[in-house]
PDB file of C-alpha atoms in Angstrom:
ATOM      1  CA  MET A  10     -41.753   0.308 -43.118  1.00  0.00           C
ATOM      2  CA  LEU A  11     -39.956  -1.712 -40.441  1.00  0.00           C
ATOM      3  CA  PRO A  12     -41.856  -2.726 -37.330  1.00  0.00           C
ATOM      4  CA  ALA A  13     -40.995  -0.880 -34.155  1.00  0.00           C
ATOM      5  CA  LEU A  14     -38.662  -2.837 -31.938  1.00  0.00           C
ATOM      6  CA  PRO A  15     -38.899  -2.596 -28.173  1.00  0.00           C
ATOM      7  CA  LEU A  16     -35.974  -0.635 -26.847  1.00  0.00           C
ATOM      8  CA  SER A  17     -34.936  -0.409 -23.256  1.00  0.00           C
ATOM      9  CA  VAL A  18     -32.342   2.054 -22.171  1.00  0.00           C
ATOM     10  CA  VAL A  19     -30.350   1.246 -19.118  1.00  0.00           C
ATOM     11  CA  GLY A  20     -28.657   4.208 -17.544  1.00  0.00           C
ATOM     12  CA  ASN A  21     -25.187   4.110 -16.100  1.00  0.00           C
ATOM     13  CA  ALA A  22     -25.518   1.934 -13.066  1.00  0.00           C
ATOM     14  CA  VAL A  23     -23.461   3.229 -10.202  1.00  0.00           C
ATOM     15  CA  GLU A  24     -22.131   0.624  -7.857  1.00  0.00           C
ATOM     16  CA  ALA A  25     -20.258   1.407  -4.694  1.00  0.00           C
ATOM     17  CA  GLN A  26     -16.586   0.715  -5.162  1.00  0.00           C
ATOM     18  CA  THR A  27     -14.988  -1.730  -2.829  1.00  0.00           C
ATOM     19  CA  VAL A  28     -11.376  -1.663  -1.798  1.00  0.00           C
ATOM     20  CA  ARG A  29      -9.566  -4.034   0.479  1.00  0.00           C
ATOM     21  CA  LEU A  30      -6.041  -4.366   1.788  1.00  0.00           C
ATOM     22  CA  THR A  31      -5.151  -7.692   3.362  1.00  0.00           C
ATOM     23  CA  LYS A  32      -2.118  -9.793   4.236  1.00  0.00           C
ATOM     24  CA  LEU A  33      -0.477  -6.960   6.171  1.00  0.00           C
ATOM     25  CA  ALA A  34       1.848  -7.894   9.010  1.00  0.00           C
ATOM     26  CA  ASP A  35       3.749  -5.977  11.656  1.00  0.00           C
ATOM     27  CA  VAL A  36       7.122  -4.792  10.404  1.00  0.00           C
ATOM     28  CA  ALA A  37       9.909  -5.971  12.678  1.00  0.00           C
ATOM     29  CA  PHE A  38      13.539  -5.143  12.010  1.00  0.00           C
ATOM     30  CA  GLY A  39      14.901  -6.842  15.118  1.00  0.00           C
ATOM     31  CA  ALA A  40      18.295  -5.883  16.516  1.00  0.00           C
ATOM     32  CA  LEU A  41      20.402  -4.066  13.944  1.00  0.00           C
ATOM     33  CA  SER A  42      24.112  -4.792  13.967  1.00  0.00           C
ATOM     34  CA  SER A  43      25.209  -2.051  11.580  1.00  0.00           C
ATOM     35  CA  THR A  44      24.147   1.505  10.871  1.00  0.00           C
ATOM     36  CA  ALA A  45      26.389   1.826   7.821  1.00  0.00           C
ATOM     37  CA  VAL A  46      23.794   0.608   5.316  1.00  0.00           C
ATOM     38  CA  ASP A  47      20.094   1.130   4.667  1.00  0.00           C
ATOM     39  CA  VAL A  48      17.850  -1.565   6.102  1.00  0.00           C
ATOM     40  CA  THR A  49      14.795  -2.630   4.090  1.00  0.00           C
ATOM     41  CA  ASN A  50      11.807  -4.721   5.056  1.00  0.00           C
ATOM     42  CA  SER A  51       9.410  -5.720   2.282  1.00  0.00           C
ATOM     43  CA  GLN A  52       6.172  -7.635   2.515  1.00  0.00           C
ATOM     44  CA  SER A  53       3.767  -8.837  -0.144  1.00  0.00           C
ATOM     45  CA  VAL A  54       0.169  -7.752   0.412  1.00  0.00           C
ATOM     46  CA  CYS A  55      -3.179  -8.027  -1.316  1.00  0.00           C
ATOM     47  CA  ALA A  56      -4.609  -4.758  -2.663  1.00  0.00           C
ATOM     48  CA  TYR A  57      -8.061  -5.104  -4.209  1.00  0.00           C
ATOM     49  CA  ALA A  58     -10.088  -2.401  -5.974  1.00  0.00           C
ATOM     50  CA  SER A  59     -13.474  -3.022  -7.574  1.00  0.00           C
ATOM     51  CA  SER A  60     -13.112  -0.234 -10.125  1.00  0.00           C
ATOM     52  CA  LEU A  61     -13.528  -1.188 -13.776  1.00  0.00           C
ATOM     53  CA  THR A  62      -9.828  -0.688 -14.397  1.00  0.00           C
ATOM     54  CA  GLY A  63      -8.457  -2.180 -11.194  1.00  0.00           C
ATOM     55  CA  LEU A  64      -6.507   1.043 -10.637  1.00  0.00           C
ATOM     56  CA  TYR A  65      -6.106   2.345  -7.115  1.00  0.00           C
ATOM     57  CA  SER A  66      -4.297   4.970  -5.084  1.00  0.00           C
ATOM     58  CA  VAL A  67      -2.398   4.682  -1.804  1.00  0.00           C
ATOM     59  CA  ARG A  68      -2.115   7.263   0.962  1.00  0.00           C
ATOM     60  CA  ALA A  69       0.117   6.742   3.987  1.00  0.00           C
ATOM     61  CA  SER A  70       0.330   8.497   7.324  1.00  0.00           C
ATOM     62  CA  GLY A  71       2.437   7.623  10.312  1.00  0.00           C
ATOM     63  CA  SER A  72       2.214   8.108  14.042  1.00  0.00           C
ATOM     64  CA  GLY A  73       4.607  11.069  14.057  1.00  0.00           C
ATOM     65  CA  THR A  74       3.537  14.679  14.445  1.00  0.00           C
ATOM     66  CA  GLY A  75       1.093  15.596  11.689  1.00  0.00           C
ATOM     67  CA  GLY A  76       1.168  12.038  10.343  1.00  0.00           C
ATOM     68  CA  ALA A  77       4.929  12.010   9.790  1.00  0.00           C
ATOM     69  CA  LEU A  78       6.574   8.679   9.011  1.00  0.00           C
ATOM     70  CA  THR A  79       8.612   8.389  12.177  1.00  0.00           C
ATOM     71  CA  LEU A  80       9.257   5.847  14.900  1.00  0.00           C
ATOM     72  CA  ALA A  81       9.173   6.960  18.525  1.00  0.00           C
ATOM     73  CA  GLY A  82      12.201   5.959  20.555  1.00  0.00           C
ATOM     74  CA  SER A  83      14.031   6.646  23.771  1.00  0.00           C
ATOM     75  CA  ALA A  84      15.280  10.092  22.745  1.00  0.00           C
ATOM     76  CA  THR A  85      14.201  11.473  19.378  1.00  0.00           C
ATOM     77  CA  ALA A  86      11.973  10.195  16.617  1.00  0.00           C
ATOM     78  CA  MET A  87      13.607   8.232  13.805  1.00  0.00           C
ATOM     79  CA  PRO A  88      12.273   8.800  10.273  1.00  0.00           C
ATOM     80  CA  TYR A  89      11.544   5.947   7.899  1.00  0.00           C
ATOM     81  CA  GLU A  90      10.609   5.830   4.243  1.00  0.00           C
ATOM     82  CA  LEU A  91       7.835   3.944   2.509  1.00  0.00           C
ATOM     83  CA  GLN A  92       7.566   2.611  -1.005  1.00  0.00           C
ATOM     84  CA  TRP A  93       4.738   0.794  -2.762  1.00  0.00           C
ATOM     85  CA  ALA A  94       5.021  -1.556  -5.734  1.00  0.00           C
ATOM     86  CA  ALA A  95       2.016  -2.859  -7.657  1.00  0.00           C
ATOM     87  CA  ALA A  96       3.488  -6.365  -7.736  1.00  0.00           C
ATOM     88  CA  PRO A  97       4.424  -8.829  -4.993  1.00  0.00           C
ATOM     89  CA  ASN A  98       7.965  -9.737  -3.883  1.00  0.00           C
ATOM     90  CA  ARG A  99       9.534  -6.362  -4.703  1.00  0.00           C
ATOM     91  CA  SER A 100      12.320  -4.653  -2.769  1.00  0.00           C
ATOM     92  CA  SER A 101      11.743  -1.196  -4.272  1.00  0.00           C
ATOM     93  CA  GLY A 102       8.807   0.775  -5.592  1.00  0.00           C
ATOM     94  CA  THR A 103       7.202   4.201  -5.798  1.00  0.00           C
ATOM     95  CA  ALA A 104       7.949   6.512  -2.863  1.00  0.00           C
ATOM     96  CA  LEU A 105       5.036   7.328  -0.560  1.00  0.00           C
ATOM     97  CA  ALA A 106       5.325  10.639   1.274  1.00  0.00           C
ATOM     98  CA  ALA A 107       3.330  11.201   4.448  1.00  0.00           C
ATOM     99  CA  ASN A 108      -0.243  12.411   3.890  1.00  0.00           C
ATOM    100  CA  THR A 109       0.121  12.395   0.112  1.00  0.00           C
ATOM    101  CA  THR A 110      -2.005  10.285  -2.212  1.00  0.00           C
ATOM    102  CA  VAL A 111      -0.183   8.492  -5.009  1.00  0.00           C
ATOM    103  CA  GLY A 112      -2.389   7.002  -7.707  1.00  0.00           C
ATOM    104  CA  GLY A 113      -2.229   4.939 -10.838  1.00  0.00           C
ATOM    105  CA  PHE A 114      -1.306   1.626  -9.266  1.00  0.00           C
ATOM    106  CA  SER A 115      -2.619  -1.340 -11.208  1.00  0.00           C
ATOM    107  CA  GLY A 116      -3.116  -4.944 -10.281  1.00  0.00           C
ATOM    108  CA  GLY A 117      -6.002  -4.396  -7.909  1.00  0.00           C
ATOM    109  CA  LEU A 118      -8.456  -6.110 -10.244  1.00  0.00           C
ATOM    110  CA  VAL A 119      -8.400  -9.632  -8.929  1.00  0.00           C
ATOM    111  CA  VAL A 120     -11.066 -12.295  -8.753  1.00  0.00           C
ATOM    112  CA  ASP A 121     -10.589 -13.028  -5.088  1.00  0.00           C
ATOM    113  CA  GLN A 122     -10.803  -9.970  -2.805  1.00  0.00           C
ATOM    114  CA  THR A 123      -8.615 -11.568  -0.141  1.00  0.00           C
ATOM    115  CA  CYS A 124      -6.078 -13.026  -2.582  1.00  0.00           C
ATOM    116  CA  SER A 125      -6.444 -16.427  -0.996  1.00  0.00           C
ATOM    117  CA  LEU A 126      -7.215 -18.510  -4.065  1.00  0.00           C
ATOM    118  CA  LEU A 127      -5.779 -17.449  -7.398  1.00  0.00           C
ATOM    119  CA  ASN A 128      -3.677 -14.444  -6.449  1.00  0.00           C
ATOM    120  CA  PRO A 129      -1.552 -14.905  -3.345  1.00  0.00           C
ATOM    121  CA  ALA A 130      -0.579 -11.198  -3.370  1.00  0.00           C
ATOM    122  CA  THR A 131      -0.793  -8.200  -5.693  1.00  0.00           C
ATOM    123  CA  ALA A 132       1.523  -5.556  -4.216  1.00  0.00           C
ATOM    124  CA  SER A 133       4.532  -4.878  -1.994  1.00  0.00           C
ATOM    125  CA  LEU A 134       4.885  -2.544   0.968  1.00  0.00           C
ATOM    126  CA  ILE A 135       8.525  -1.574   1.453  1.00  0.00           C
ATOM    127  CA  VAL A 136       9.764   0.094   4.664  1.00  0.00           C
ATOM    128  CA  ILE A 137      13.253   1.593   4.652  1.00  0.00           C
ATOM    129  CA  LEU A 138      15.415   2.754   7.538  1.00  0.00           C
ATOM    130  CA  ARG A 139      18.131   4.921   5.983  1.00  0.00           C
ATOM    131  CA  SER A 140      21.685   4.634   7.304  1.00  0.00           C
ATOM    132  CA  ALA A 141      21.762   8.364   8.078  1.00  0.00           C
ATOM    133  CA  ALA A 142      18.745   7.982  10.377  1.00  0.00           C
ATOM    134  CA  LEU A 143      20.158   4.818  11.930  1.00  0.00           C
ATOM    135  CA  SER A 144      23.567   6.327  12.660  1.00  0.00           C
ATOM    136  CA  GLY A 145      21.945   9.297  14.394  1.00  0.00           C
ATOM    137  CA  ALA A 146      19.565   7.180  16.480  1.00  0.00           C
ATOM    138  CA  THR A 147      20.002   6.487  20.174  1.00  0.00           C
ATOM    139  CA  ALA A 148      20.215   2.809  21.105  1.00  0.00           C
ATOM    140  CA  GLY A 149      16.898   1.399  22.265  1.00  0.00           C
ATOM    141  CA  SER A 150      13.528   0.233  21.046  1.00  0.00           C
ATOM    142  CA  TYR A 151      11.505   2.168  18.491  1.00  0.00           C
ATOM    143  CA  SER A 152       7.874   1.745  17.507  1.00  0.00           C
ATOM    144  CA  GLY A 153       5.146   3.463  15.580  1.00  0.00           C
ATOM    145  CA  SER A 154       1.986   2.917  13.624  1.00  0.00           C
ATOM    146  CA  LEU A 155       1.185   3.300   9.966  1.00  0.00           C
ATOM    147  CA  THR A 156      -2.172   4.018   8.349  1.00  0.00           C
ATOM    148  CA  LEU A 157      -2.634   3.061   4.704  1.00  0.00           C
ATOM    149  CA  ILE A 158      -5.668   4.209   2.746  1.00  0.00           C
ATOM    150  CA  ILE A 159      -6.442   2.460  -0.527  1.00  0.00           C
ATOM    151  CA  ALA A 160      -8.945   4.099  -2.892  1.00  0.00           C
ATOM    152  CA  ALA A 161     -10.315   2.832  -6.190  1.00  0.00           C
ATOM    153  CA  GLN A 162      -9.731   5.081  -9.190  1.00  0.00           C
TER     154      GLN A 162
END
């Protein structure tokens, strides 16, 4: 008969998941000289998720009525579109609709939560002003705010 071996069972440890979004900057389009083409502004950001897989979701809401993605101006609101790419330095990505969570983004599993050491950025936020919206806009300044919610999956 074999001797009894000590056995310790460790249950599934549950650790609070941490998410972080850094390296965001204000989006400025400046004065636009043409309304005939779409105008895109892309910035590389750091999305971190402490889940085992590094997968995360993104949810966006704007400052328009009901969280709509619109910019307030001198006359009427101007809509804009958002895209998210799970890699830096991208000019296109997955469309983000207002108040809708889009999941399955990877790349959030990084060593440095602020992406300051090994990973300078992990994702791209792309803001698009479509030519149709631009051509219908009244001249003047437009502004708005954007809320992004990152959740580990």
